[in-house]
Amino acid sequence: VAVFARSDRAGNPFWGVLAPEGRVRDVVFRFPKKGWVCDLVSGRVFGVVESVNLPLRRGMPFAFVQFAAPLAPVGLSVDGATAEIRNESVVDTVVRLRVFRPDGTEAQCYAKNLTLRAGQAVRHVVPFVRSDPKGTWKLELDSVFGDRRTATCVR
C-alpha cells in the first residue's frame, strides 16, 4: 500500500492511500493520533476515530484529512440574487453552489464551485435572466468536508 502524507499551512495532516499493483486486500489504516477525520474523495465524515477500514481496490484512491475538532458549517445568506457564503472554520475549503428552479429542477448553468479561505466570506451573484421562471428559487451548498448543506430561498 502506498501512503502519502502532507500537512496544510495550518498543520492539519492529510493522507493519500493507493492500492499497489497485483494482489489487493482490505486494510485498516491507523492514524498517528485520534482526531476528527473526513474522506476527501467520497466526502464521508468518520467523526473522531483512530483508524478506518479501507476496502482497497486497484485504481481506487483514498484521501483523508484530520482535525482536532469538527469544522464549523459553511454559512449561506441571500439578498435577492446575491449569495454570501461564509467559511467560519479554521481551514480553507471548496463548496459547490447549486441552484434549483421553483419546480425543483436544478439549473445547472448557474452551478459554481467556490473557494473559501478560512474565516472569510465571498459574495456570488446568480446571473438570473428575464426568461427564468418567477417564484421561489433554492440555493444549496455542498462542502468537500462532509455532507453539510445549507439552503435558502430567492424570490
Short mmCIF file of C-alpha atoms in Angstrom, two decimals:
data_model
loop_
_atom_site.label_atom_id
_atom_site.label_comp_id
_atom_site.label_asym_id
_atom_site.label_seq_id
_atom_site.Cartn_x
_atom_site.Cartn_y
_atom_site.Cartn_z
CA VAL A 1 0.00 0.00 0.00
CA ALA A 2 1.37 3.44 -0.93
CA VAL A 3 0.75 6.18 1.66
CA PHE A 4 1.46 9.86 1.02
CA ALA A 5 1.45 12.27 3.97
CA ARG A 6 1.31 16.07 3.86
CA SER A 7 0.14 18.96 6.05
CA ASP A 8 -1.66 22.17 5.14
CA ARG A 9 -0.34 25.57 6.20
CA ALA A 10 -2.29 25.31 9.48
CA GLY A 11 -0.59 21.98 10.28
CA ASN A 12 -3.62 19.75 9.63
CA PRO A 13 -2.42 16.35 8.36
CA PHE A 14 -3.56 14.88 5.03
CA TRP A 15 -3.01 11.31 3.80
CA GLY A 16 -3.39 9.73 0.39
CA VAL A 17 -3.66 5.95 0.13
CA LEU A 18 -3.33 3.88 -3.07
CA ALA A 19 -3.50 0.13 -3.62
CA PRO A 20 -0.43 -1.49 -5.15
CA GLU A 21 -0.42 -3.34 -8.44
CA GLY A 22 -1.19 -7.01 -8.20
CA ARG A 23 -2.86 -8.51 -5.17
CA VAL A 24 -5.11 -6.15 -3.19
CA ARG A 25 -6.93 -6.68 0.08
CA ASP A 26 -8.78 -4.72 2.72
CA VAL A 27 -6.61 -2.98 5.31
CA VAL A 28 -7.05 -0.96 8.48
CA PHE A 29 -5.45 2.48 8.15
CA ARG A 30 -4.30 3.77 11.55
CA PHE A 31 -3.81 7.48 12.14
CA PRO A 32 -0.91 8.63 14.36
CA LYS A 33 -3.41 10.03 16.86
CA LYS A 34 -7.17 10.16 17.39
CA GLY A 35 -8.93 13.03 15.61
CA TRP A 36 -11.86 14.18 13.50
CA VAL A 37 -11.46 12.51 10.07
CA CYS A 38 -13.02 13.20 6.66
CA ASP A 39 -12.54 11.25 3.41
CA LEU A 40 -11.90 13.91 0.76
CA VAL A 41 -12.72 11.59 -2.13
CA SER A 42 -16.18 10.48 -1.01
CA GLY A 43 -16.99 13.34 1.37
CA ARG A 44 -17.72 10.83 4.13
CA VAL A 45 -17.18 12.14 7.65
CA PHE A 46 -15.96 9.46 10.07
CA GLY A 47 -16.03 11.68 13.16
CA VAL A 48 -13.41 11.20 15.87
CA VAL A 49 -11.52 7.98 15.08
CA GLU A 50 -8.10 6.35 15.39
CA SER A 51 -8.44 4.17 12.30
CA VAL A 52 -10.62 3.42 9.27
CA ASN A 53 -11.21 0.22 7.29
CA LEU A 54 -10.19 0.61 3.65
CA PRO A 55 -11.66 -1.72 1.01
CA LEU A 56 -8.62 -1.41 -1.27
CA ARG A 57 -9.19 -1.95 -4.98
CA ARG A 58 -6.77 -1.25 -7.79
CA GLY A 59 -7.18 2.34 -9.00
CA MET A 60 -9.38 3.39 -6.07
CA PRO A 61 -7.76 6.29 -4.17
CA PHE A 62 -8.42 7.42 -0.62
CA ALA A 63 -7.58 10.87 0.74
CA PHE A 64 -8.08 11.82 4.37
CA VAL A 65 -7.75 14.99 6.40
CA GLN A 66 -7.70 15.04 10.17
CA PHE A 67 -8.63 17.91 12.51
CA ALA A 68 -8.55 18.33 16.27
CA ALA A 69 -12.28 19.20 16.29
CA PRO A 70 -15.23 19.20 13.86
CA LEU A 71 -15.31 22.07 11.39
CA ALA A 72 -17.82 24.87 11.66
CA PRO A 73 -20.51 24.61 8.99
CA VAL A 74 -20.41 26.88 5.96
CA GLY A 75 -23.00 29.67 6.22
CA LEU A 76 -25.25 30.98 3.47
CA SER A 77 -27.40 34.09 3.31
CA VAL A 78 -29.17 35.54 0.29
CA ASP A 79 -30.26 39.04 -0.64
CA GLY A 80 -32.06 38.95 -3.99
CA ALA A 81 -29.72 37.20 -6.42
CA THR A 82 -26.61 37.78 -4.27
CA ALA A 83 -25.43 34.93 -2.09
CA GLU A 84 -22.98 35.45 0.74
CA ILE A 85 -21.11 32.29 1.68
CA ARG A 86 -19.19 32.31 4.99
CA ASN A 87 -16.43 29.91 5.95
CA GLU A 88 -16.28 30.13 9.74
CA SER A 89 -13.89 27.21 10.06
CA VAL A 90 -10.12 27.23 10.54
CA VAL A 91 -9.26 25.74 7.14
CA ASP A 92 -9.74 26.73 3.52
CA THR A 93 -12.44 24.78 1.72
CA VAL A 94 -14.31 24.44 -1.57
CA VAL A 95 -18.09 24.43 -1.85
CA ARG A 96 -20.40 23.62 -4.73
CA LEU A 97 -23.24 26.12 -5.08
CA ARG A 98 -26.27 24.56 -6.75
CA VAL A 99 -29.36 26.48 -7.89
CA PHE A 100 -32.85 25.00 -8.16
CA ARG A 101 -35.82 26.40 -10.09
CA PRO A 102 -39.25 26.89 -8.46
CA ASP A 103 -40.33 23.48 -9.86
CA GLY A 104 -37.42 21.79 -8.02
CA THR A 105 -35.26 21.03 -11.06
CA GLU A 106 -31.60 22.03 -10.93
CA ALA A 107 -30.46 24.95 -13.09
CA GLN A 108 -27.02 23.51 -13.83
CA CYS A 109 -25.98 26.57 -15.82
CA TYR A 110 -25.96 28.55 -12.54
CA ALA A 111 -23.93 26.00 -10.52
CA LYS A 112 -20.49 27.11 -9.38
CA ASN A 113 -17.53 25.87 -7.35
CA LEU A 114 -16.29 28.49 -4.89
CA THR A 115 -13.01 28.54 -2.95
CA LEU A 116 -13.39 29.87 0.58
CA ARG A 117 -10.44 30.95 2.70
CA ALA A 118 -10.54 30.17 6.41
CA GLY A 119 -12.62 32.69 8.34
CA GLN A 120 -13.65 34.65 5.25
CA ALA A 121 -16.80 35.22 3.21
CA VAL A 122 -17.40 35.58 -0.53
CA ARG A 123 -20.28 37.10 -2.45
CA HIS A 124 -21.61 35.49 -5.60
CA VAL A 125 -24.33 36.93 -7.83
CA VAL A 126 -26.51 34.32 -9.53
CA PRO A 127 -26.94 35.72 -13.06
CA PHE A 128 -30.71 35.27 -13.37
CA VAL A 129 -32.25 36.32 -16.69
CA ARG A 130 -35.72 37.63 -17.54
CA SER A 131 -36.79 34.35 -19.09
CA ASP A 132 -36.21 32.46 -15.81
CA PRO A 133 -39.48 31.35 -14.20
CA LYS A 134 -40.87 33.50 -11.42
CA GLY A 135 -41.21 32.02 -7.95
CA THR A 136 -39.03 30.77 -5.15
CA TRP A 137 -35.60 29.53 -6.15
CA LYS A 138 -33.40 27.50 -3.82
CA LEU A 139 -29.64 27.77 -3.37
CA GLU A 140 -27.80 24.81 -1.88
CA LEU A 141 -24.18 24.37 -0.78
CA ASP A 142 -22.24 21.12 -0.67
CA SER A 143 -18.93 21.20 1.21
CA VAL A 144 -15.97 18.96 0.44
CA PHE A 145 -15.61 18.37 4.19
CA GLY A 146 -18.75 16.32 4.61
CA ASP A 147 -22.38 16.32 3.66
CA ARG A 148 -23.37 19.65 5.21
CA ARG A 149 -25.91 21.58 3.14
CA THR A 150 -27.33 24.99 3.79
CA ALA A 151 -30.31 26.06 1.71
CA THR A 152 -32.29 29.24 1.46
CA CYS A 153 -34.79 30.69 -0.98
CA VAL A 154 -34.53 33.50 -3.51
CA ARG A 155 -37.55 35.26 -5.00
#
